[in-house]
XYZ file of N, CA and C in Angstrom:
333
model
N 14.184 -20.316 -4.576
C 14.560 -18.911 -4.701
C 13.518 -18.031 -4.029
N 13.942 -17.156 -3.162
C 13.035 -16.260 -2.447
C 12.646 -15.078 -3.325
N 11.361 -14.891 -3.486
C 10.846 -13.748 -4.224
C 9.867 -13.028 -3.309
N 10.264 -11.878 -2.779
C 9.407 -11.145 -1.854
C 8.244 -10.439 -2.547
N 8.299 -10.307 -3.857
C 7.270 -9.591 -4.600
C 5.905 -10.247 -4.415
N 4.896 -9.419 -4.144
C 3.529 -9.921 -4.019
C 2.950 -9.647 -2.645
N 1.870 -10.366 -2.327
C 1.146 -10.213 -1.069
C 1.578 -11.266 -0.068
N 1.712 -10.856 1.199
C 2.052 -11.749 2.307
C 1.063 -11.498 3.435
N 0.732 -12.543 4.204
C -0.171 -12.398 5.335
C 0.405 -13.123 6.537
N 0.299 -12.506 7.719
C 0.802 -13.160 8.927
C -0.339 -13.810 9.716
N 0.007 -14.431 10.828
C -0.963 -15.185 11.614
C -2.008 -14.296 12.297
N -1.775 -12.992 12.377
C -2.730 -12.067 12.985
C -3.662 -11.425 11.950
N -3.433 -11.733 10.667
C -4.266 -11.182 9.606
C -3.727 -9.914 8.972
N -2.561 -9.448 9.417
C -1.943 -8.295 8.764
C -1.402 -8.729 7.405
N -1.452 -7.813 6.440
C -0.993 -8.124 5.083
C -0.029 -7.055 4.618
N 0.920 -7.478 3.782
C 1.792 -6.501 3.143
C 1.935 -6.856 1.676
N 2.090 -5.801 0.892
C 2.345 -5.952 -0.537
C 3.747 -5.437 -0.801
N 4.561 -6.276 -1.433
C 5.905 -5.868 -1.847
C 5.877 -5.697 -3.352
N 6.219 -4.476 -3.781
C 6.319 -4.217 -5.216
C 7.613 -4.846 -5.724
N 7.898 -4.704 -6.969
C 9.078 -5.310 -7.592
C 10.364 -4.999 -6.833
N 11.165 -6.028 -6.602
C 12.483 -5.873 -5.990
C 13.466 -5.548 -7.114
N 14.199 -4.435 -6.991
C 15.108 -4.052 -8.071
C 16.406 -4.869 -8.037
N 17.290 -4.606 -8.965
C 18.524 -5.399 -9.118
C 19.482 -5.233 -7.939
N 19.261 -4.216 -7.115
C 20.083 -3.998 -5.919
C 19.433 -4.582 -4.665
N 18.215 -5.115 -4.800
C 17.499 -5.687 -3.668
C 16.559 -4.724 -2.974
N 16.395 -3.514 -3.495
C 15.529 -2.516 -2.866
C 14.082 -2.691 -3.312
N 13.150 -2.380 -2.409
C 11.738 -2.503 -2.756
C 10.888 -1.508 -1.961
N 9.690 -1.276 -2.473
C 8.676 -0.477 -1.789
C 7.423 -1.332 -1.700
N 6.453 -0.831 -0.977
C 5.195 -1.556 -0.862
C 4.264 -0.880 0.104
N 3.351 -1.672 0.646
C 2.333 -1.145 1.533
C 2.010 -2.194 2.591
N 1.831 -1.749 3.834
C 1.512 -2.654 4.935
C 0.093 -2.356 5.409
N -0.712 -3.397 5.567
C -2.087 -3.300 6.036
C -2.160 -4.043 7.366
N -1.992 -3.329 8.467
C -1.993 -4.000 9.760
C -3.413 -4.360 10.186
N -3.527 -5.461 10.874
C -4.817 -5.892 11.414
C -4.923 -5.566 12.895
N -3.833 -5.098 13.499
C -3.818 -4.803 14.933
C -3.241 -3.413 15.175
N -3.813 -2.710 16.137
C -3.333 -1.372 16.480
C -3.835 -1.005 17.864
N -3.047 -0.201 18.572
C -3.474 0.277 19.887
C -4.040 1.689 19.816
N -4.056 2.288 18.642
C -4.596 3.641 18.489
C -6.110 3.593 18.318
N -6.752 4.681 18.637
C -8.205 4.791 18.465
C -8.574 5.275 17.062
N -7.568 5.698 16.292
C -7.808 6.191 14.942
C -8.058 5.016 13.990
N -8.792 5.264 12.898
C -8.993 4.207 11.912
C -7.664 3.766 11.302
N -7.501 2.469 11.127
C -6.279 1.918 10.537
C -6.272 2.216 9.037
N -5.124 2.667 8.544
C -4.951 2.941 7.112
C -3.756 2.151 6.588
N -3.792 1.721 5.318
C -2.594 1.118 4.723
C -1.440 2.114 4.808
N -0.237 1.607 5.083
C 0.917 2.476 5.307
C 2.080 2.067 4.415
N 2.861 3.056 3.938
C 3.959 2.745 3.026
C 5.108 2.025 3.727
N 5.752 1.144 2.984
C 6.960 0.477 3.485
C 8.080 0.646 2.485
N 9.305 0.635 3.001
C 10.515 0.791 2.201
C 11.527 -0.204 2.738
N 12.083 -1.038 1.849
C 12.976 -2.071 2.347
C 14.068 -2.487 1.385
N 14.831 -3.472 1.845
C 15.941 -4.012 1.080
C 16.143 -5.470 1.459
N 16.586 -6.272 0.504
C 16.894 -7.669 0.773
C 18.236 -8.024 0.170
N 18.888 -9.034 0.751
C 20.083 -9.594 0.133
C 19.637 -10.491 -1.007
N 20.342 -10.458 -2.095
C 20.009 -11.280 -3.256
C 20.889 -12.530 -3.255
N 20.713 -13.371 -2.241
C 21.538 -14.570 -2.071
C 21.195 -15.638 -3.101
N 22.201 -16.356 -3.547
C 21.994 -17.395 -4.545
C 21.278 -18.613 -3.991
N 21.353 -18.849 -2.665
C 20.687 -20.024 -2.108
C 19.184 -19.803 -1.917
N 18.705 -18.566 -2.149
C 17.282 -18.297 -2.090
C 16.734 -18.052 -0.702
N 17.547 -18.137 0.326
C 17.069 -17.926 1.689
C 17.552 -16.566 2.192
N 17.070 -15.535 1.528
C 17.564 -14.172 1.745
C 17.145 -13.591 3.082
N 17.972 -12.685 3.590
C 17.564 -11.843 4.710
C 17.044 -10.532 4.128
N 16.188 -9.871 4.891
C 15.576 -8.641 4.408
C 15.224 -7.757 5.596
N 14.923 -6.506 5.307
C 14.455 -5.577 6.315
C 13.635 -4.492 5.658
N 12.682 -3.941 6.419
C 11.905 -2.829 5.888
C 11.370 -1.974 7.032
N 11.055 -0.738 6.693
C 10.496 0.236 7.622
C 9.078 0.575 7.192
N 8.177 0.665 8.167
C 6.798 1.079 7.898
C 6.549 2.404 8.605
N 6.116 3.394 7.843
C 5.760 4.705 8.372
C 4.236 4.721 8.523
N 3.746 4.453 9.736
C 2.306 4.323 9.965
C 1.583 5.635 9.660
N 0.596 5.589 8.788
C -0.149 6.779 8.370
C -1.170 7.212 9.414
N -1.537 6.345 10.348
C -2.603 6.634 11.299
C -2.096 6.867 12.724
N -0.775 6.942 12.892
C -0.217 7.199 14.220
C 1.130 7.903 14.079
N 1.722 8.277 15.212
C 3.024 8.934 15.216
C 4.162 7.937 15.396
N 3.948 6.688 15.039
C 4.960 5.657 15.271
C 5.526 5.126 13.957
N 6.673 4.489 14.086
C 7.376 3.864 12.971
C 7.779 2.468 13.406
N 7.683 1.504 12.511
C 8.097 0.132 12.826
C 9.179 -0.309 11.857
N 10.115 -1.100 12.368
C 11.134 -1.721 11.524
C 11.029 -3.227 11.676
N 11.175 -3.923 10.570
C 11.106 -5.373 10.535
C 12.408 -5.914 9.956
N 12.883 -7.042 10.457
C 14.034 -7.741 9.881
C 13.693 -9.219 9.869
N 14.085 -9.906 8.807
C 13.732 -11.316 8.729
C 14.507 -12.074 7.685
N 14.042 -13.290 7.456
C 14.647 -14.175 6.473
C 13.551 -14.983 5.797
N 13.768 -15.307 4.537
C 12.852 -16.127 3.750
C 13.339 -17.570 3.778
N 12.424 -18.500 4.007
C 12.742 -19.934 4.018
C 11.796 -20.675 3.084
N 12.208 -21.841 2.646
C 11.326 -22.732 1.904
C 10.585 -23.587 2.927
N 9.252 -23.534 2.893
C 8.436 -24.332 3.810
C 8.384 -25.789 3.395
N 7.689 -26.599 4.179
C 7.592 -28.043 3.925
C 7.030 -28.370 2.550
N 6.057 -27.598 2.106
C 5.447 -27.843 0.805
C 6.101 -27.085 -0.325
N 7.256 -26.479 -0.065
C 7.961 -25.723 -1.082
C 7.561 -24.259 -1.148
N 6.524 -23.858 -0.385
C 6.113 -22.457 -0.388
C 7.123 -21.623 0.390
N 7.172 -20.345 0.070
C 8.076 -19.434 0.770
C 7.450 -19.006 2.092
N 8.254 -18.985 3.149
C 7.811 -18.582 4.477
C 8.746 -17.475 4.958
N 8.167 -16.370 5.414
C 8.963 -15.275 5.958
C 8.918 -15.346 7.485
N 10.076 -15.327 8.114
C 10.183 -15.229 9.564
C 10.793 -13.873 9.862
N 10.137 -13.104 10.732
C 10.658 -11.767 11.007
C 10.447 -11.387 12.464
N 11.136 -10.333 12.836
C 11.009 -9.712 14.147
C 10.818 -8.228 13.900
N 10.163 -7.545 14.849
C 9.916 -6.124 14.624
C 10.094 -5.320 15.896
N 10.350 -4.039 15.694
C 10.394 -3.047 16.765
C 9.468 -1.906 16.379
N 8.737 -1.398 17.340
C 7.852 -0.276 17.115
C 8.333 0.893 17.965
N 8.548 2.025 17.336
C 8.959 3.240 18.045
C 7.789 4.200 18.043
N 7.278 4.503 19.237
C 6.202 5.466 19.378
C 6.777 6.829 19.742
N 6.086 7.870 19.338
C 6.492 9.230 19.694
C 6.151 9.473 21.167
N 7.092 10.058 21.906
C 6.854 10.441 23.297
C 7.075 11.943 23.437
N 6.590 12.506 24.537
C 6.612 13.963 24.723
C 7.950 14.540 25.165
N 8.802 13.698 25.803
C 10.036 14.254 26.355
C 11.115 13.185 26.476
N 12.352 13.622 26.611
C 13.481 12.708 26.774
C 13.317 11.783 27.985
N 12.833 12.262 29.131
C 12.642 11.339 30.266
C 11.633 10.225 29.981
N 10.775 10.416 28.999
C 9.796 9.379 28.623
C 10.340 8.407 27.587
N 11.571 8.604 27.159
C 12.164 7.770 26.114
C 12.125 6.279 26.441
N 12.233 5.936 27.703
C 12.282 4.527 28.132
C 11.063 3.729 27.682
N 9.912 4.388 27.498
C 8.687 3.666 27.162
C 8.318 3.768 25.676
N 9.218 4.266 24.849
C 8.882 4.564 23.460
C 9.073 3.388 22.495
N 9.852 2.392 22.878
C 10.140 1.287 21.951
C 9.584 -0.018 22.482
N 8.866 -0.731 21.620
C 8.336 -2.051 21.969
C 8.873 -3.063 20.990
């Protein structure tokens, strides 16, 4: 059974905390990134997400991070799997939207 509640860490050293997942699959938390292209100090940033409450325990989920130290927003989507040793493993993909000055610059705003 996938339980997103708690602390998670990725291979780059970024960490996220997921608070309690409610009966509808909604959750809040905080993301502590270990990587950034900004010159500003990195700060923990709030996240807001939702997961499917699948009976097989391999739920899909998604969340948005509103970066406190930049003008960008990131969205993540993924799925929880049972690893070889029975531990839960999250696989996800993300998009980062940076603020740009004008509509003609829109092409370079999403990574």
